[in-house]
Amino acid sequence: MKSAVETLNPTRVRLTVEVPFEELKDSLDAAYKKINQQVTVKGFRKGKIPARVIDQRFGRGAVLEEAVNDALPKFYTEAVNEAELNVLGQPEVDITELKDGETLNFTAEVDVRPALEIPDYSGIEVEVDAVEVTDEDVEKSVEQLRERFASTTPVERAAEEGDVVTIDLEAKVDGEVLEDGIANGVSYTIGSGELLEGIDEAVKGLEAGGEATFTSELKGGSAAGKEAEVTVKVTQVAKRELPELDDDFAQLASEFDTLEELKADSRKRLANMKQFDQATQAQERVLEKLLELVEVPVPEKLLEDEINTRKHNLEHHQLAQMGLTLDKYLEIQGKTAEEFETETREAAVKGIKTQFVLDELVKKEQLNVNQEELTEHLMRRAASSGMSPDQFAQAVVEGGQVPLLVGEVARGKALAVVVEAATVKDTNGEIVNLDDEEETEAAEASETSEEKSEG
């Protein structure tokens, strides 16, 4: 076999392959054997029909077609390996010449990963938010904890803002009660905004036994997005009472003995959260700078596939779970279809460029992934997916996704290397030192939130 490579553009090549006919022998033998098992000829046992009889009865062309279909993938793979190409997706194959007993010639056009030149990235500088926890931050955190320990006491008066009401709901569309439009015994805090638009105004001023009707757009269910006439009946009004902020509350709500200890712990927790956010912000901004330094051509076919995958996942998985159509989602977001298309394309381009650049860095820096790192990453992914580690691991293995997970970890390590080399300052002008674990976790958190460009 002889092969040659022609570069059509930075992300696409054409392979020209010439195969001497004698190299088709194994595929021809396999073709005769396969046809032997599929046909019957009077006077011959099944599977024992001579090749010349098959040629006479069914045509040499049928045998050649079967042989070529069997041989093409093998010779294409050999040509790819010989040229050391990093191909993307499936090739477009064209048989240019097939002469029985002489030669098989074909071409294969396929997208390839572009050759990238990673420049010196040690000069990257970025600014991130300073880690500052104010007294107001601490007070807000403690207040949220206090809210969780609120108690309710039934009262015999009209419902007010902040009260917890128990209500029955009935929704009608076009005068018909929806099958999933009845709910009884629903607990709702007035002013929380957790139910239907207009419900706060409807229930305020009602006592137990009171009833009101209002119009609202349904957020979910069989009639999501439609205007409905909603009847709400209040069966109980209860007053929310917050515990006093004192040492007794600290002992009730935490392992601490005093309110001051509880506040000190809240301050520490908030600082840790802000440090993680800072590391994530550093990683994102360093990545942006890195992508600016590297010229990354994007294969058009890969880009279109990535855009379609992102749209499909949004429309048929994320929005479907919320009972929303794409049009309704865009309306809520205040975006036009054109703006959505532009944003999706930009995100897809960034995702592909990020993967190409980080994969190149993995090679350049000779980064490897050990079993411990892979296991830690698997545990994180399992937690974010809502599956047990065993379930997630089984799904990954059965789906042949282990290489993808290894790639995610390697890319996280590559980005951590760049962040470590970069100069990161906070808004106060102070140098930020990110420890490796925090930096890698931030990189992996960002990596797993991105839709994968391949696979």
Short mmCIF file of C-alpha atoms in Angstrom, two decimals:
data_model
loop_
_atom_site.label_atom_id
_atom_site.label_comp_id
_atom_site.label_asym_id
_atom_site.label_seq_id
_atom_site.Cartn_x
_atom_site.Cartn_y
_atom_site.Cartn_z
CA MET A 1 0.00 0.00 0.00
CA LYS A 2 1.16 3.52 -0.80
CA SER A 3 -0.36 6.69 0.65
CA ALA A 4 0.14 10.43 0.41
CA VAL A 5 -1.28 13.35 2.38
CA GLU A 6 -2.45 16.66 0.95
CA THR A 7 -3.25 19.49 3.37
CA LEU A 8 -6.44 21.20 2.23
CA ASN A 9 -6.51 23.71 5.10
CA PRO A 10 -5.14 23.80 8.68
CA THR A 11 -7.89 21.44 9.86
CA ARG A 12 -8.56 19.17 6.87
CA VAL A 13 -6.47 16.77 4.78
CA ARG A 14 -6.95 14.46 1.82
CA LEU A 15 -5.36 11.02 1.89
CA THR A 16 -4.63 9.35 -1.46
CA VAL A 17 -4.20 5.60 -1.09
CA GLU A 18 -3.07 3.02 -3.66
CA VAL A 19 -3.57 -0.67 -2.78
CA PRO A 20 -2.02 -3.43 -4.92
CA PHE A 21 -4.64 -6.07 -5.67
CA GLU A 22 -2.72 -8.85 -3.91
CA GLU A 23 -3.22 -6.97 -0.61
CA LEU A 24 -6.97 -7.49 -1.02
CA LYS A 25 -6.60 -11.28 -0.83
CA ASP A 26 -7.73 -11.61 2.81
CA SER A 27 -10.77 -9.39 2.19
CA LEU A 28 -11.63 -11.31 -1.02
CA ASP A 29 -11.43 -14.62 0.85
CA ALA A 30 -13.65 -13.18 3.58
CA ALA A 31 -16.12 -11.94 0.94
CA TYR A 32 -16.42 -15.38 -0.71
CA LYS A 33 -16.85 -16.98 2.73
CA LYS A 34 -19.58 -14.52 3.72
CA ILE A 35 -21.48 -14.93 0.45
CA ASN A 36 -21.09 -18.72 0.80
CA GLN A 37 -22.96 -18.58 4.08
CA GLN A 38 -25.75 -16.42 2.68
CA VAL A 39 -26.68 -18.17 -0.60
CA THR A 40 -27.59 -21.65 -1.83
CA VAL A 41 -26.72 -23.24 -5.19
CA LYS A 42 -28.25 -26.53 -6.26
CA GLY A 43 -25.69 -29.30 -6.29
CA PHE A 44 -23.43 -27.72 -3.67
CA ARG A 45 -23.53 -27.93 0.10
CA LYS A 46 -24.02 -24.62 1.97
CA GLY A 47 -20.65 -23.01 2.52
CA LYS A 48 -18.90 -25.21 -0.06
CA ILE A 49 -19.70 -23.28 -3.24
CA PRO A 50 -16.53 -22.72 -5.36
CA ALA A 51 -15.46 -19.13 -6.01
CA ARG A 52 -15.87 -19.53 -9.80
CA VAL A 53 -19.50 -20.61 -9.30
CA ILE A 54 -20.20 -17.60 -7.09
CA ASP A 55 -18.66 -15.36 -9.77
CA GLN A 56 -20.84 -16.98 -12.46
CA ARG A 57 -24.08 -16.99 -10.49
CA PHE A 58 -23.88 -13.75 -8.54
CA GLY A 59 -21.25 -11.73 -10.37
CA ARG A 60 -17.66 -10.88 -9.58
CA GLY A 61 -18.83 -7.31 -8.89
CA ALA A 62 -20.77 -8.39 -5.79
CA VAL A 63 -17.66 -10.10 -4.41
CA LEU A 64 -15.46 -7.07 -5.11
CA GLU A 65 -17.95 -4.73 -3.45
CA GLU A 66 -18.02 -6.88 -0.32
CA ALA A 67 -14.22 -7.15 -0.28
CA VAL A 68 -13.67 -3.43 -0.73
CA ASN A 69 -16.16 -2.59 2.05
CA ASP A 70 -14.21 -4.94 4.31
CA ALA A 71 -10.78 -3.63 3.32
CA LEU A 72 -11.31 0.14 3.22
CA PRO A 73 -11.39 0.75 7.01
CA LYS A 74 -8.17 -1.24 7.46
CA PHE A 75 -6.24 0.57 4.71
CA TYR A 76 -7.61 3.95 5.80
CA THR A 77 -6.43 3.32 9.37
CA GLU A 78 -3.01 2.23 8.12
CA ALA A 79 -2.68 5.42 6.06
CA VAL A 80 -3.73 7.58 9.04
CA ASN A 81 -1.20 5.88 11.33
CA GLU A 82 1.55 6.06 8.72
CA ALA A 83 1.02 9.81 8.34
CA GLU A 84 0.67 10.22 12.14
CA LEU A 85 -2.57 12.15 11.73
CA ASN A 86 -4.80 13.12 14.65
CA VAL A 87 -8.14 12.73 12.89
CA LEU A 88 -11.53 14.08 14.00
CA GLY A 89 -14.78 12.40 13.02
CA GLN A 90 -15.48 10.15 10.06
CA PRO A 91 -13.77 10.49 6.66
CA GLU A 92 -15.44 11.15 3.31
CA VAL A 93 -14.17 8.27 1.15
CA ASP A 94 -14.20 8.20 -2.64
CA ILE A 95 -13.05 5.13 -4.64
CA THR A 96 -11.21 6.62 -7.59
CA GLU A 97 -10.16 3.39 -9.31
CA LEU A 98 -10.92 -0.30 -8.91
CA LYS A 99 -9.38 -2.65 -11.48
CA ASP A 100 -10.00 -6.32 -10.88
CA GLY A 101 -6.68 -8.07 -10.47
CA GLU A 102 -4.70 -4.83 -10.60
CA THR A 103 -5.34 -2.06 -8.07
CA LEU A 104 -7.69 -0.28 -5.65
CA ASN A 105 -7.23 3.48 -5.39
CA PHE A 106 -9.23 5.74 -3.10
CA THR A 107 -9.15 9.15 -1.43
CA ALA A 108 -10.31 10.05 2.07
CA GLU A 109 -10.95 13.59 3.23
CA VAL A 110 -11.07 14.03 6.99
CA ASP A 111 -10.82 16.76 9.63
CA VAL A 112 -7.67 16.77 11.75
CA ARG A 113 -6.56 18.51 14.89
CA PRO A 114 -4.64 21.63 13.88
CA ALA A 115 -0.95 21.88 14.70
CA LEU A 116 -0.67 24.43 17.51
CA GLU A 117 2.28 26.46 18.70
CA ILE A 118 2.02 27.10 22.44
CA PRO A 119 3.98 30.29 23.22
CA ASP A 120 5.60 31.23 26.51
CA TYR A 121 2.70 31.74 28.89
CA SER A 122 4.68 32.73 31.98
CA GLY A 123 4.02 36.40 31.32
CA ILE A 124 0.24 36.11 31.72
CA GLU A 125 -1.14 38.53 34.31
CA VAL A 126 -4.73 38.66 35.57
CA GLU A 127 -6.70 40.45 38.27
CA VAL A 128 -9.24 38.76 40.52
CA ASP A 129 -11.57 39.86 43.29
CA ALA A 130 -9.98 40.23 46.71
CA VAL A 131 -11.11 37.84 49.44
CA GLU A 132 -12.96 40.13 51.85
CA VAL A 133 -15.62 39.04 54.31
CA THR A 134 -17.56 41.96 55.77
CA ASP A 135 -19.61 42.10 58.95
CA GLU A 136 -22.67 42.40 56.70
CA ASP A 137 -21.72 39.11 54.99
CA VAL A 138 -21.53 37.37 58.34
CA GLU A 139 -24.83 38.85 59.55
CA LYS A 140 -26.55 37.72 56.33
CA SER A 141 -25.17 34.19 56.72
CA VAL A 142 -26.33 33.94 60.34
CA GLU A 143 -29.72 35.37 59.37
CA GLN A 144 -30.15 32.67 56.71
CA LEU A 145 -29.39 30.04 59.36
CA ARG A 146 -31.89 31.69 61.67
CA GLU A 147 -34.54 31.49 58.94
CA ARG A 148 -34.05 27.71 58.77
CA PHE A 149 -34.92 27.41 62.44
CA ALA A 150 -38.04 29.56 62.26
CA SER A 151 -41.20 28.15 63.83
CA THR A 152 -44.81 28.75 62.80
CA THR A 153 -47.83 29.39 64.98
CA PRO A 154 -51.39 29.33 63.59
CA VAL A 155 -53.22 32.67 63.97
CA GLU A 156 -56.82 33.72 63.49
CA ARG A 157 -56.37 36.82 61.36
CA ALA A 158 -55.90 37.87 57.77
CA ALA A 159 -52.69 36.73 56.04
CA GLU A 160 -49.81 39.21 55.90
CA GLU A 161 -46.41 39.43 54.20
CA GLY A 162 -44.07 36.80 55.64
CA ASP A 163 -46.86 34.56 56.95
CA VAL A 164 -46.95 30.86 56.07
CA VAL A 165 -50.30 29.91 54.56
CA THR A 166 -51.63 26.44 53.79
CA ILE A 167 -53.55 26.60 50.52
CA ASP A 168 -55.48 24.54 47.99
CA LEU A 169 -55.00 25.40 44.30
CA GLU A 170 -57.05 24.74 41.17
CA ALA A 171 -55.89 25.84 37.70
CA LYS A 172 -58.14 26.17 34.64
CA VAL A 173 -57.12 26.79 31.03
CA ASP A 174 -59.89 27.77 28.61
CA GLY A 175 -62.43 27.01 31.34
CA GLU A 176 -61.25 23.40 31.82
CA VAL A 177 -59.62 22.18 35.03
CA LEU A 178 -56.21 20.67 34.18
CA GLU A 179 -55.54 17.05 35.14
CA ASP A 180 -52.39 18.15 36.93
CA GLY A 181 -53.90 21.51 37.91
CA ILE A 182 -55.12 20.61 41.42
CA ALA A 183 -52.92 20.75 44.53
CA ASN A 184 -54.09 20.57 48.13
CA GLY A 185 -52.34 21.34 51.40
CA VAL A 186 -49.55 23.39 49.84
CA SER A 187 -47.42 25.35 52.32
CA TYR A 188 -46.38 28.77 51.02
CA THR A 189 -44.52 31.71 52.56
CA ILE A 190 -46.05 34.97 51.34
CA GLY A 191 -43.45 37.06 49.56
CA SER A 192 -41.07 34.18 48.82
CA GLY A 193 -41.87 34.22 45.09
CA GLU A 194 -41.67 30.43 45.00
CA LEU A 195 -45.05 29.75 43.41
CA LEU A 196 -47.14 31.57 40.81
CA GLU A 197 -46.90 35.21 39.88
CA GLY A 198 -49.86 37.05 41.43
CA ILE A 199 -50.42 34.63 44.30
CA ASP A 200 -49.04 37.01 46.95
CA GLU A 201 -51.61 39.68 46.08
CA ALA A 202 -54.36 37.05 45.97
CA VAL A 203 -53.80 35.57 49.45
CA LYS A 204 -52.88 38.72 51.36
CA GLY A 205 -55.86 39.80 53.42
CA LEU A 206 -57.51 36.36 53.34
CA GLU A 207 -58.31 34.50 56.54
CA ALA A 208 -58.63 30.71 56.88
CA GLY A 209 -61.55 29.68 54.66
CA GLY A 210 -61.03 32.67 52.34
CA GLU A 211 -60.84 32.22 48.58
CA ALA A 212 -59.61 34.26 45.60
CA THR A 213 -59.14 33.87 41.86
CA PHE A 214 -56.32 35.35 39.79
CA THR A 215 -54.71 34.89 36.37
CA SER A 216 -51.12 33.66 36.04
CA GLU A 217 -48.81 32.03 33.55
CA LEU A 218 -48.08 28.42 34.52
CA LYS A 219 -44.38 27.64 35.07
CA GLY A 220 -44.55 23.86 34.67
CA GLY A 221 -46.79 20.87 34.03
CA SER A 222 -48.89 19.95 31.02
CA ALA A 223 -49.84 23.56 30.25
CA ALA A 224 -46.49 25.25 30.98
CA GLY A 225 -46.32 28.73 29.50
CA LYS A 226 -50.10 29.11 29.16
CA GLU A 227 -52.31 31.65 30.95
CA ALA A 228 -54.46 29.99 33.59
CA GLU A 229 -57.29 31.05 35.87
CA VAL A 230 -56.14 29.98 39.32
CA THR A 231 -58.43 29.62 42.34
CA VAL A 232 -56.67 29.65 45.70
CA LYS A 233 -58.31 28.75 49.02
CA VAL A 234 -56.56 29.46 52.31
CA THR A 235 -57.04 26.69 54.88
CA GLN A 236 -54.64 28.02 57.52
CA VAL A 237 -52.68 31.18 58.33
CA ALA A 238 -49.56 30.82 60.46
CA LYS A 239 -47.13 33.42 61.77
CA ARG A 240 -43.41 32.78 61.34
CA GLU A 241 -41.36 33.35 64.47
CA LEU A 242 -37.58 33.59 64.34
CA PRO A 243 -35.47 32.44 67.30
CA GLU A 244 -33.59 35.06 69.30
CA LEU A 245 -29.99 35.57 68.20
CA ASP A 246 -28.23 34.47 71.37
CA ASP A 247 -26.07 31.68 72.76
CA ASP A 248 -29.09 29.38 73.02
CA PHE A 249 -29.62 29.75 69.27
CA ALA A 250 -25.95 28.96 68.61
CA GLN A 251 -26.29 25.74 70.63
CA LEU A 252 -29.53 24.85 68.81
CA ALA A 253 -28.24 25.51 65.29
CA SER A 254 -24.58 24.43 65.53
CA GLU A 255 -21.93 22.64 67.54
CA PHE A 256 -20.86 25.94 69.15
CA ASP A 257 -21.68 27.18 72.64
CA THR A 258 -21.81 30.91 71.93
CA LEU A 259 -23.13 33.20 69.23
CA GLU A 260 -19.68 34.72 68.81
CA GLU A 261 -18.17 31.31 68.07
CA LEU A 262 -20.93 30.67 65.52
CA LYS A 263 -20.21 34.02 63.84
CA ALA A 264 -16.47 33.34 63.78
CA ASP A 265 -17.12 29.99 62.08
CA SER A 266 -19.44 31.66 59.56
CA ARG A 267 -16.72 34.18 58.75
CA LYS A 268 -14.21 31.36 58.21
CA ARG A 269 -16.61 29.42 55.97
CA LEU A 270 -17.38 32.51 53.89
CA ALA A 271 -13.65 33.19 53.46
CA ASN A 272 -13.09 29.62 52.25
CA MET A 273 -15.94 29.97 49.74
CA LYS A 274 -14.57 33.26 48.46
CA GLN A 275 -11.09 31.76 48.14
CA PHE A 276 -12.50 28.96 46.00
CA ASP A 277 -14.42 31.51 43.90
CA GLN A 278 -11.21 33.50 43.56
CA ALA A 279 -9.32 30.41 42.35
CA THR A 280 -12.08 29.68 39.82
CA GLN A 281 -12.01 33.29 38.64
CA ALA A 282 -8.22 33.15 38.27
CA GLN A 283 -8.46 29.96 36.25
CA GLU A 284 -11.14 31.42 33.94
CA ARG A 285 -9.22 34.65 33.34
CA VAL A 286 -5.90 32.90 32.78
CA LEU A 287 -7.61 30.62 30.27
CA GLU A 288 -9.00 33.64 28.42
CA LYS A 289 -5.50 35.15 28.21
CA LEU A 290 -4.01 31.84 27.09
CA LEU A 291 -6.55 31.47 24.27
CA GLU A 292 -5.69 34.99 23.11
CA LEU A 293 -2.04 33.93 22.74
CA VAL A 294 -2.71 30.88 20.55
CA GLU A 295 -4.01 30.88 16.98
CA VAL A 296 -6.53 28.01 16.91
CA PRO A 297 -8.30 27.16 13.63
CA VAL A 298 -11.60 25.32 14.25
CA PRO A 299 -12.85 22.55 11.91
CA GLU A 300 -16.22 23.66 10.55
CA LYS A 301 -17.81 20.20 10.69
CA LEU A 302 -16.70 19.72 14.30
CA LEU A 303 -18.05 23.16 15.16
CA GLU A 304 -21.45 22.45 13.62
CA ASP A 305 -21.66 19.12 15.45
CA GLU A 306 -20.76 20.83 18.74
CA ILE A 307 -23.38 23.55 18.21
CA ASN A 308 -26.06 20.95 17.45
CA THR A 309 -25.07 18.91 20.52
CA ARG A 310 -25.33 21.96 22.78
CA LYS A 311 -28.73 22.90 21.37
CA HIS A 312 -30.01 19.32 21.71
CA ASN A 313 -28.85 19.02 25.32
CA LEU A 314 -30.41 22.34 26.26
CA GLU A 315 -33.73 21.75 24.51
CA HIS A 316 -34.30 18.05 25.16
CA HIS A 317 -32.67 17.61 28.56
CA GLN A 318 -32.31 20.80 30.61
CA LEU A 319 -35.41 22.68 29.38
CA ALA A 320 -37.53 19.52 29.06
CA GLN A 321 -36.97 18.81 32.76
CA MET A 322 -38.27 22.29 33.56
CA GLY A 323 -41.26 21.95 31.25
CA LEU A 324 -40.02 24.78 29.02
CA THR A 325 -39.77 25.10 25.26
CA LEU A 326 -36.81 26.83 23.66
CA ASP A 327 -39.02 29.76 22.60
CA LYS A 328 -40.29 30.18 26.16
CA TYR A 329 -36.76 29.98 27.54
CA LEU A 330 -35.60 32.70 25.16
CA GLU A 331 -38.57 34.85 26.16
CA ILE A 332 -37.69 34.47 29.86
CA GLN A 333 -34.04 35.26 29.13
CA GLY A 334 -35.02 38.25 27.01
CA LYS A 335 -33.00 36.98 24.04
CA THR A 336 -33.78 36.77 20.35
CA ALA A 337 -33.21 33.58 18.37
CA GLU A 338 -30.32 35.33 16.59
CA GLU A 339 -28.67 36.27 19.90
CA PHE A 340 -29.05 32.68 21.12
CA GLU A 341 -27.46 31.35 17.91
CA THR A 342 -24.54 33.76 18.25
CA GLU A 343 -23.95 32.93 21.92
CA THR A 344 -24.15 29.18 21.28
CA ARG A 345 -21.65 29.42 18.42
CA GLU A 346 -19.25 31.53 20.51
CA ALA A 347 -19.47 29.08 23.42
CA ALA A 348 -18.89 26.13 21.08
CA VAL A 349 -15.85 27.80 19.48
CA LYS A 350 -14.41 28.55 22.93
CA GLY A 351 -15.05 24.98 24.09
CA ILE A 352 -13.27 23.47 21.09
CA LYS A 353 -10.33 25.91 21.27
CA THR A 354 -9.97 25.25 25.00
CA GLN A 355 -9.81 21.51 24.48
CA PHE A 356 -7.30 21.77 21.60
CA VAL A 357 -4.99 24.13 23.52
CA LEU A 358 -5.09 22.23 26.81
CA ASP A 359 -4.57 18.88 25.07
CA GLU A 360 -1.52 20.37 23.34
CA LEU A 361 -0.27 21.57 26.73
CA VAL A 362 -0.72 18.09 28.16
CA LYS A 363 1.64 16.79 25.47
CA LYS A 364 4.08 19.69 25.79
CA GLU A 365 4.32 19.41 29.57
CA GLN A 366 4.22 15.58 29.43
CA LEU A 367 1.43 15.40 32.02
CA ASN A 368 0.12 12.03 33.13
CA VAL A 369 -2.99 11.03 35.10
CA ASN A 370 -2.57 8.52 37.89
CA GLN A 371 -5.24 6.25 39.34
CA GLU A 372 -5.71 8.37 42.47
CA GLU A 373 -6.36 11.53 40.42
CA LEU A 374 -8.80 9.69 38.19
CA THR A 375 -10.65 8.26 41.20
CA GLU A 376 -10.91 11.69 42.86
CA HIS A 377 -12.27 13.20 39.64
CA LEU A 378 -14.75 10.34 39.26
CA MET A 379 -16.00 10.94 42.81
CA ARG A 380 -16.57 14.63 42.06
CA ARG A 381 -18.35 13.88 38.81
CA ALA A 382 -20.53 11.27 40.51
CA ALA A 383 -21.53 13.76 43.23
CA SER A 384 -22.45 16.42 40.66
CA SER A 385 -24.49 13.92 38.64
CA GLY A 386 -26.48 12.71 41.66
CA MET A 387 -25.23 9.13 41.21
CA SER A 388 -23.28 6.95 43.60
CA PRO A 389 -19.58 6.54 42.73
CA ASP A 390 -20.18 2.86 41.88
CA GLN A 391 -23.14 3.68 39.60
CA PHE A 392 -21.24 6.48 37.88
CA ALA A 393 -18.12 4.34 37.42
CA GLN A 394 -20.20 1.53 35.92
CA ALA A 395 -21.90 3.94 33.51
CA VAL A 396 -18.52 5.39 32.49
CA VAL A 397 -16.99 1.97 31.82
CA GLU A 398 -20.04 0.61 29.97
CA GLY A 399 -20.21 3.76 27.85
CA GLY A 400 -16.53 3.59 26.99
CA GLN A 401 -16.06 7.04 28.55
CA VAL A 402 -12.92 6.35 30.62
CA PRO A 403 -10.60 8.09 28.07
CA LEU A 404 -12.85 11.17 28.23
CA LEU A 405 -12.54 11.30 32.01
CA VAL A 406 -8.77 10.90 31.78
CA GLY A 407 -8.74 13.76 29.28
CA GLU A 408 -10.73 15.98 31.64
CA VAL A 409 -8.27 15.38 34.49
CA ALA A 410 -5.26 15.96 32.23
CA ARG A 411 -6.71 19.23 30.92
CA GLY A 412 -7.40 20.35 34.49
CA LYS A 413 -3.76 19.68 35.35
CA ALA A 414 -2.56 21.53 32.23
CA LEU A 415 -4.56 24.61 33.13
CA ALA A 416 -3.28 24.44 36.71
CA VAL A 417 0.28 24.54 35.31
CA VAL A 418 -0.51 27.75 33.39
CA VAL A 419 -2.24 29.36 36.37
CA GLU A 420 0.77 28.55 38.55
CA ALA A 421 3.07 30.23 36.05
CA ALA A 422 0.85 33.31 35.71
CA THR A 423 0.88 36.41 37.89
CA VAL A 424 -2.43 36.69 39.74
CA LYS A 425 -3.21 39.86 41.69
CA ASP A 426 -6.35 40.83 43.57
CA THR A 427 -8.16 44.15 43.29
CA ASN A 428 -6.05 45.44 46.20
CA GLY A 429 -2.89 44.85 44.17
CA GLU A 430 -1.80 41.93 46.34
CA ILE A 431 -0.22 38.82 44.78
CA VAL A 432 -2.55 35.81 45.12
CA ASN A 433 -0.92 32.47 45.84
CA LEU A 434 -3.21 29.61 44.90
CA ASP A 435 -2.36 26.22 46.35
CA ASP A 436 -2.28 23.31 43.90
CA GLU A 437 -5.32 21.49 45.28
CA GLU A 438 -7.57 24.55 45.20
CA GLU A 439 -6.29 25.48 41.73
CA THR A 440 -6.84 21.99 40.31
CA GLU A 441 -10.33 21.71 41.83
CA ALA A 442 -11.26 25.04 40.28
CA ALA A 443 -9.93 23.94 36.90
CA GLU A 444 -11.83 20.66 37.09
CA ALA A 445 -15.02 22.42 38.18
CA SER A 446 -14.82 24.60 35.09
CA GLU A 447 -13.87 21.66 32.85
CA THR A 448 -16.88 19.58 33.88
CA SER A 449 -19.25 22.48 33.35
CA GLU A 450 -18.19 22.77 29.71
CA GLU A 451 -19.87 20.68 27.04
CA LYS A 452 -17.28 18.38 25.51
CA SER A 453 -16.15 19.23 22.01
CA GLU A 454 -15.67 15.60 21.01
CA GLY A 455 -17.13 12.21 21.84
#
